[in-house]
Short mmCIF file of C-alpha atoms in Angstrom, two decimals:
data_model
loop_
_atom_site.label_atom_id
_atom_site.label_comp_id
_atom_site.label_asym_id
_atom_site.label_seq_id
_atom_site.Cartn_x
_atom_site.Cartn_y
_atom_site.Cartn_z
CA MET P 1 72.45 33.19 27.71
CA ILE P 2 72.89 32.28 24.05
CA HIS P 3 69.82 32.70 21.86
CA MET P 4 68.82 31.49 18.41
CA MET P 5 69.44 34.94 16.91
CA ASP P 6 73.06 34.75 18.13
CA VAL P 7 73.60 31.46 16.32
CA ILE P 8 71.87 32.66 13.15
CA SER P 9 74.20 35.64 13.01
CA LEU P 10 77.27 33.47 13.54
CA LEU P 11 76.27 31.01 10.84
CA GLY P 12 75.29 33.62 8.26
CA ILE P 13 71.78 32.17 7.92
CA PRO P 14 69.29 34.64 6.35
CA MET P 15 67.65 36.86 8.95
CA PRO P 16 63.88 36.65 9.49
CA PRO P 17 61.51 39.00 7.64
CA SER P 18 60.51 42.02 9.70
CA GLY P 19 58.13 41.12 12.50
CA ARG P 20 58.34 37.35 11.92
CA SER P 21 59.34 34.96 14.70
CA SER P 22 59.04 31.86 12.50
CA TYR P 23 60.36 31.58 8.95
CA TYR P 24 61.88 29.21 6.38
CA VAL P 25 65.40 28.93 4.96
CA PRO P 26 67.04 26.34 2.66
CA CYS P 27 67.62 23.07 4.50
CA PRO P 28 71.33 22.10 4.43
CA CYS P 29 70.35 18.42 4.44
CA CYS P 30 67.72 18.10 1.72
CA ASP P 31 67.37 21.34 -0.29
CA ASP P 32 69.56 21.31 -3.38
CA LYS P 33 68.31 24.59 -4.87
CA PRO P 34 68.44 28.05 -3.22
CA ARG P 35 64.75 28.67 -3.98
CA ASN P 36 63.74 25.59 -1.97
CA GLN P 37 63.18 26.49 1.67
CA HIS P 38 62.08 23.64 3.90
CA LEU P 39 63.94 24.34 7.14
CA ASN P 40 61.77 26.23 9.61
CA ILE P 41 63.43 28.32 12.33
CA ASN P 42 61.26 29.36 15.26
CA LEU P 43 62.89 32.24 17.13
CA LYS P 44 60.27 32.35 19.88
CA LYS P 45 60.69 28.69 20.83
CA GLU P 46 64.35 28.63 19.74
CA VAL P 47 64.04 25.44 17.74
CA PHE P 48 64.30 24.36 14.11
CA ARG P 49 62.70 21.59 12.06
CA CYS P 50 62.58 20.40 8.47
CA PRO P 51 59.33 18.50 7.84
CA ARG P 52 60.79 17.17 4.59
CA CYS P 53 63.82 15.28 5.91
CA GLY P 54 63.04 15.34 9.63
CA VAL P 55 66.18 17.09 10.90
CA SER P 56 65.36 19.11 14.03
CA GLY P 57 66.66 20.35 17.33
CA GLY P 58 67.53 23.39 19.38
CA ILE P 59 70.10 26.17 19.31
CA PHE P 60 73.22 24.03 19.73
CA ASP P 61 71.95 21.38 17.31
CA LEU P 62 71.60 24.06 14.61
CA TYR P 63 75.18 25.22 15.14
CA ALA P 64 76.45 21.64 15.01
CA LEU P 65 74.44 20.95 11.84
CA TYR P 66 75.97 23.87 9.94
CA THR P 67 79.55 23.74 11.28
CA GLY P 68 80.21 20.06 11.96
CA VAL P 69 81.35 20.86 15.52
CA PRO P 70 80.49 17.92 17.84
CA ARG P 71 77.31 18.62 19.80
CA ASP P 72 79.08 18.38 23.18
CA LYS P 73 81.63 21.03 22.13
CA VAL P 74 79.17 23.55 20.64
CA ARG P 75 78.61 25.55 23.82
CA LYS P 76 82.29 26.29 24.20
CA ALA P 77 82.77 27.03 20.49
CA ILE P 78 79.96 29.59 20.47
CA ALA P 79 81.08 31.23 23.69
CA GLU P 80 84.60 31.66 22.35
CA ARG P 81 83.35 33.16 19.08
CA ILE P 82 81.17 35.75 20.79
CA GLY P 83 83.73 36.53 23.49
CA MET P 84 82.10 35.09 26.59
CA PRO P 85 84.93 33.33 28.48
CA GLU P 86 83.02 33.49 31.76
CA TYR P 87 80.23 31.58 30.09
CA VAL P 88 82.68 28.79 29.24
CA GLN P 89 83.99 28.60 32.80
CA ARG P 90 80.58 28.50 34.46
CA PRO P 91 78.15 27.07 31.92
CA ARG P 92 74.48 27.36 32.71
CA LYS P 93 72.19 24.42 32.18
CA ILE P 94 69.91 25.21 29.26
CA ILE P 95 66.83 23.14 28.69
CA GLU P 96 66.09 23.22 25.00
CA GLN P 97 62.51 22.84 23.87
CA GLN P 98 61.65 20.16 21.38
CA PRO P 99 60.00 21.21 18.15
CA ASP P 100 56.23 21.25 17.94
CA LEU P 101 54.35 18.81 15.80
CA GLU P 102 52.70 21.76 14.07
CA CYS P 103 54.30 23.66 11.18
CA PRO P 104 54.07 27.42 10.70
CA ILE P 105 52.24 28.55 7.57
CA THR P 106 54.42 28.76 4.47
CA ASP P 107 54.53 31.62 1.96
CA VAL P 108 51.53 32.44 -0.23
CA ASP P 109 53.23 31.51 -3.52
CA SER P 110 53.93 27.99 -2.26
CA LYS P 111 50.38 27.66 -0.94
CA HIS P 112 48.94 28.86 -4.24
CA ALA P 113 50.97 26.37 -6.27
CA THR P 114 50.02 23.46 -4.00
CA TYR P 115 46.33 24.34 -3.74
CA SER P 116 46.04 24.93 -7.49
CA ALA P 117 47.55 21.53 -8.21
CA LEU P 118 45.29 19.92 -5.60
CA LEU P 119 42.14 21.44 -7.06
CA SER P 120 43.13 20.38 -10.57
CA LYS P 121 42.94 16.76 -9.38
CA LEU P 122 39.46 17.12 -7.87
CA SER P 123 36.01 17.37 -9.43
CA LEU P 124 32.71 19.10 -8.66
CA ALA P 125 29.73 16.87 -7.89
CA PRO P 126 26.51 17.49 -9.88
CA ASP P 127 24.51 18.55 -6.80
CA HIS P 128 27.19 21.08 -5.87
CA ARG P 129 27.26 22.42 -9.42
CA ASP P 130 23.47 22.83 -9.29
CA ASN P 131 23.79 24.63 -5.96
CA LEU P 132 26.26 27.14 -7.42
CA LEU P 133 24.19 27.65 -10.56
CA GLY P 134 21.20 28.31 -8.32
CA ARG P 135 23.15 31.12 -6.63
CA GLY P 136 23.70 32.94 -9.91
CA LEU P 137 27.10 31.65 -11.00
CA SER P 138 27.49 30.54 -14.62
CA GLU P 139 29.22 27.35 -15.76
CA GLU P 140 32.18 29.46 -16.93
CA GLU P 141 32.45 31.27 -13.60
CA ILE P 142 32.31 28.02 -11.65
CA GLU P 143 35.23 26.67 -13.69
CA ARG P 144 37.19 29.91 -13.34
CA LEU P 145 36.69 30.01 -9.57
CA GLU P 146 37.86 26.38 -9.25
CA TYR P 147 35.17 25.32 -6.79
CA LYS P 148 35.42 21.57 -6.09
CA THR P 149 33.75 18.90 -3.97
CA THR P 150 35.69 17.82 -0.90
CA PRO P 151 37.38 14.46 -1.48
CA LEU P 152 36.29 11.66 0.83
CA ILE P 153 38.96 9.10 -0.16
CA GLY P 154 42.27 8.93 -1.97
CA MET P 155 43.93 11.96 -0.40
CA ALA P 156 47.12 10.11 0.56
CA THR P 157 47.57 9.18 -3.11
CA ILE P 158 46.97 12.75 -4.27
CA ALA P 159 49.36 14.10 -1.63
CA SER P 160 52.02 11.65 -2.83
CA GLN P 161 51.51 12.82 -6.42
CA LEU P 162 51.82 16.47 -5.37
CA GLN P 163 55.02 15.76 -3.47
CA ALA P 164 56.45 13.84 -6.44
CA ASP P 165 55.74 16.89 -8.58
CA GLY P 166 57.94 18.95 -6.27
CA LEU P 167 55.12 20.83 -4.56
CA TYR P 168 55.47 22.03 -1.01
CA LEU P 169 53.05 20.40 1.48
CA ALA P 170 54.58 21.46 4.80
CA GLY P 171 53.02 24.67 6.07
CA VAL P 172 50.02 24.39 3.75
CA PRO P 173 46.84 24.20 5.89
CA GLY P 174 45.03 20.92 5.36
CA PHE P 175 48.12 18.80 4.72
CA TYR P 176 49.79 16.71 7.43
CA ARG P 177 51.61 13.41 7.99
CA ASP P 178 49.67 10.32 9.02
CA GLU P 179 50.78 7.75 11.60
CA ASN P 180 53.06 6.15 8.99
CA GLY P 181 54.77 9.44 8.18
CA ALA P 182 53.13 9.77 4.75
CA TRP P 183 51.59 13.07 3.66
CA THR P 184 47.81 13.25 3.39
CA PHE P 185 45.01 15.81 3.51
CA ALA P 186 42.50 16.64 6.25
CA LYS P 187 39.33 14.57 6.13
CA GLU P 188 36.36 16.92 6.08
CA LYS P 189 32.62 16.50 5.85
CA ARG P 190 31.30 16.51 2.32
CA GLY P 191 30.89 20.00 0.92
CA ILE P 192 32.12 22.60 -1.55
CA LEU P 193 35.77 23.67 -1.42
CA ILE P 194 36.12 27.43 -1.90
CA PRO P 195 39.50 28.99 -2.81
CA VAL P 196 40.20 32.16 -0.80
CA ARG P 197 42.31 34.50 -2.93
CA ASP P 198 44.40 37.61 -2.36
CA ARG P 199 44.45 40.70 -4.60
CA PHE P 200 46.84 38.96 -6.99
CA GLY P 201 44.51 35.98 -7.42
CA ARG P 202 46.71 33.66 -5.35
CA ILE P 203 44.99 31.04 -3.20
CA GLN P 204 45.78 31.77 0.45
CA GLY P 205 43.62 29.04 1.93
CA LEU P 206 40.48 27.00 1.45
CA GLN P 207 37.06 27.21 3.01
CA ILE P 208 34.46 24.48 2.90
CA ARG P 209 30.69 24.93 2.72
CA ARG P 210 29.53 21.78 4.48
CA ASP P 211 26.48 19.83 3.38
CA ASN P 212 23.56 19.15 5.70
CA VAL P 213 24.62 21.25 8.69
CA THR P 214 22.76 24.11 10.34
CA ARG P 215 25.60 25.55 12.42
CA ARG P 216 29.08 26.55 11.26
CA LYS P 217 28.22 25.79 7.66
CA PHE P 218 31.42 27.48 6.48
CA ARG P 219 34.74 26.30 7.95
CA TRP P 220 38.40 26.84 7.17
CA VAL P 221 40.33 23.82 5.95
CA SER P 222 43.00 23.20 8.59
CA SER P 223 45.33 20.48 9.83
CA VAL P 224 46.04 22.02 13.23
CA GLU P 225 47.22 19.65 15.98
CA LYS P 226 48.28 17.02 13.44
CA THR P 227 51.86 15.97 12.75
CA ASP P 228 53.48 18.57 10.46
CA GLY P 229 50.06 20.13 9.96
CA CYS P 230 49.18 23.76 10.50
CA ARG P 231 46.29 26.05 11.33
CA ALA P 232 44.31 28.25 8.98
CA GLU P 233 44.06 32.00 9.43
CA GLY P 234 41.17 34.36 8.70
CA TRP P 235 42.39 35.42 5.27
CA ILE P 236 40.72 38.25 3.36
CA HIS P 237 39.32 37.33 -0.07
CA LEU P 238 39.07 39.65 -3.07
CA ALA P 239 36.67 39.00 -5.96
CA GLY P 240 37.33 41.17 -9.00
CA PRO P 241 40.03 43.74 -9.81
CA VAL P 242 40.85 46.57 -7.43
CA ARG P 243 38.82 49.74 -8.07
CA ASN P 244 38.43 53.06 -6.28
CA MET P 245 35.21 51.75 -4.67
CA ILE P 246 34.94 48.31 -3.14
CA LEU P 247 32.13 46.38 -1.48
CA LEU P 248 32.93 44.73 1.86
CA THR P 249 30.98 41.64 2.89
CA GLU P 250 31.41 38.39 4.81
CA GLY P 251 32.51 35.14 3.19
CA PRO P 252 34.35 34.35 -0.08
CA MET P 253 31.45 32.53 -1.76
CA LYS P 254 29.15 35.49 -1.15
CA ALA P 255 31.80 37.84 -2.56
CA ASP P 256 32.26 35.69 -5.67
CA VAL P 257 28.51 35.61 -6.34
CA ILE P 258 28.05 39.37 -5.86
CA HIS P 259 30.97 40.10 -8.17
CA ALA P 260 29.62 37.69 -10.79
CA LEU P 261 26.16 39.32 -10.70
CA THR P 262 27.23 42.97 -10.52
CA GLY P 263 30.81 43.28 -11.73
CA LEU P 264 31.69 45.14 -8.52
CA ALA P 265 34.97 44.56 -6.72
CA VAL P 266 34.06 42.71 -3.52
CA LEU P 267 36.24 42.16 -0.47
CA ALA P 268 35.26 39.37 1.94
CA ALA P 269 36.32 39.29 5.58
CA PRO P 270 35.69 36.32 7.90
CA GLY P 271 33.43 38.65 9.94
CA VAL P 272 33.06 42.17 11.27
CA ASN P 273 35.44 41.38 14.14
CA ALA P 274 38.35 40.31 11.89
CA LEU P 275 39.92 43.74 11.76
CA LYS P 276 43.63 43.03 12.05
CA GLN P 277 44.08 41.31 8.69
CA LEU P 278 41.46 43.56 7.10
CA GLU P 279 43.41 46.68 8.04
CA ALA P 280 46.58 45.29 6.45
CA VAL P 281 44.75 44.45 3.21
CA LEU P 282 42.96 47.81 3.09
CA THR P 283 46.31 49.56 3.53
CA ASP P 284 47.65 47.78 0.44
CA LEU P 285 44.48 48.49 -1.55
CA LYS P 286 44.61 52.16 -0.57
CA ASP P 287 48.04 52.36 -2.18
CA GLU P 288 46.42 50.98 -5.36
CA GLY P 289 43.74 53.69 -5.48
CA LEU P 290 40.97 52.48 -3.16
CA THR P 291 39.11 55.49 -1.71
CA GLU P 292 35.61 54.27 -0.81
CA VAL P 293 34.31 51.20 1.06
CA MET P 294 30.64 50.21 1.11
CA THR P 295 29.72 47.56 3.69
CA ALA P 296 27.17 44.88 2.90
CA PHE P 297 27.03 42.41 5.78
CA ASP P 298 24.03 40.16 6.32
CA MET P 299 20.97 42.05 7.52
CA ASP P 300 21.10 40.53 11.01
CA PHE P 301 23.94 42.95 11.86
CA SER P 302 21.29 45.49 12.92
CA THR P 303 19.72 43.15 15.49
CA ASN P 304 22.68 41.07 16.66
CA HIS P 305 24.36 42.95 19.52
CA HIS P 306 27.69 41.16 19.12
CA VAL P 307 27.76 41.81 15.38
CA GLN P 308 26.70 45.42 15.88
CA ASN P 309 29.63 46.09 18.23
CA GLY P 310 32.06 44.65 15.68
CA TYR P 311 30.41 46.66 12.93
CA ASN P 312 30.88 49.89 14.89
CA SER P 313 34.56 49.04 15.34
CA LEU P 314 34.81 48.42 11.59
CA LEU P 315 33.34 51.83 10.78
CA ALA P 316 35.75 53.45 13.23
CA LEU P 317 38.63 51.70 11.44
CA LEU P 318 37.48 52.90 8.02
CA GLY P 319 37.22 56.44 9.37
CA ARG P 320 40.71 56.35 10.87
CA MET P 321 42.12 55.11 7.57
CA GLY P 322 40.57 58.04 5.71
CA PHE P 323 38.10 56.12 3.53
CA ARG P 324 34.70 57.35 2.45
CA PHE P 325 32.28 54.69 3.58
CA GLY P 326 28.62 53.78 3.76
CA THR P 327 26.27 50.83 4.19
CA TYR P 328 24.06 49.03 1.69
CA ILE P 329 20.57 48.24 2.99
CA TRP P 330 18.20 45.90 1.15
CA ASP P 331 14.92 44.05 1.63
CA PRO P 332 15.28 42.31 5.03
CA ARG P 333 13.43 39.25 3.73
CA TYR P 334 16.76 38.37 2.09
CA LYS P 335 19.53 37.75 4.60
CA GLY P 336 22.45 38.35 2.22
CA LEU P 337 23.00 40.87 -0.54
CA ASP P 338 23.85 38.01 -2.91
CA ASP P 339 20.39 36.46 -2.36
CA TYR P 340 18.67 39.80 -2.92
CA ILE P 341 20.58 40.63 -6.12
CA TRP P 342 19.97 37.17 -7.57
CA GLU P 343 16.23 37.45 -6.84
CA CYS P 344 16.16 40.81 -8.62
CA CYS P 345 17.98 39.27 -11.60
CA LEU P 346 15.45 36.44 -11.77
CA GLN P 347 12.55 38.90 -11.73
CA ARG P 348 14.07 40.78 -14.67
CA GLN P 349 14.51 37.66 -16.78
CA PRO P 350 11.88 37.16 -19.54
CA GLN P 351 9.27 34.59 -18.67
#
């Protein structure tokens, strides 16, 4: 049976990065610069799709697209090139899957450029600014962090402006095409948009702190199950420059506040059970001199059985990776370390 990797090799299309089953290459139909890469190839599903111009199909369609061979003659042409005469004589019926509506996530540089441009077009509501000031962030820090209020209207217009500026919307969580085929952005409840950054300061994704909810107050911005939309992943956020000791907590807003109040480097994971991405990030930070990790998860970790199990797994991971590690404990009247530190700062301020 002929597979997508066979056709990629024949056509000289760039091979996928190590370990990736879905990746982007320049689209032969709409990309006029080598750095533009809109055509997604999915090796697992053996399909391709360009969300920019709409060209899509399966294995034989890709070969026909690049070579100009008529679609009904592709099977024979491939078989002859790879030396499979018996395949030509007794062709097997191959049912090719159609591309998904969902896009795979694009590269972090493209996401960062798009999210940065998006945030520059948004504003922060006065009540949200007061909320952040009440957590210990200064006006300067709020501006630097680029926190914004979720937009309730006008996202199709903003998406059109971003696209006109040459920014990449496909594969950026939150963006998708509406029923008319126009790009827009996911409609979320009102709240604060929080950029989630990697160790280079690039925005990997966005979280939202939703107003007036008691459960799932923090959510990832996603456009999963929407046309040309994509899911969000549990990205790891870093607040502050890498140092030999780092504080590990839960949630990017909490990390930003702790860093602002203490100057410590703070790493934020989605939770104590999000170990796969955390291990990859810690491996990179170890190469940059990280030797010690101090955990500072909300105080309910000691009473919540599910959280405690994840916490034990986290400590085992830190031990296996060769880090020195420990746990910060504070006054249990304050759930998070950020709340406790800010209260201590308020008590030290002159009356």
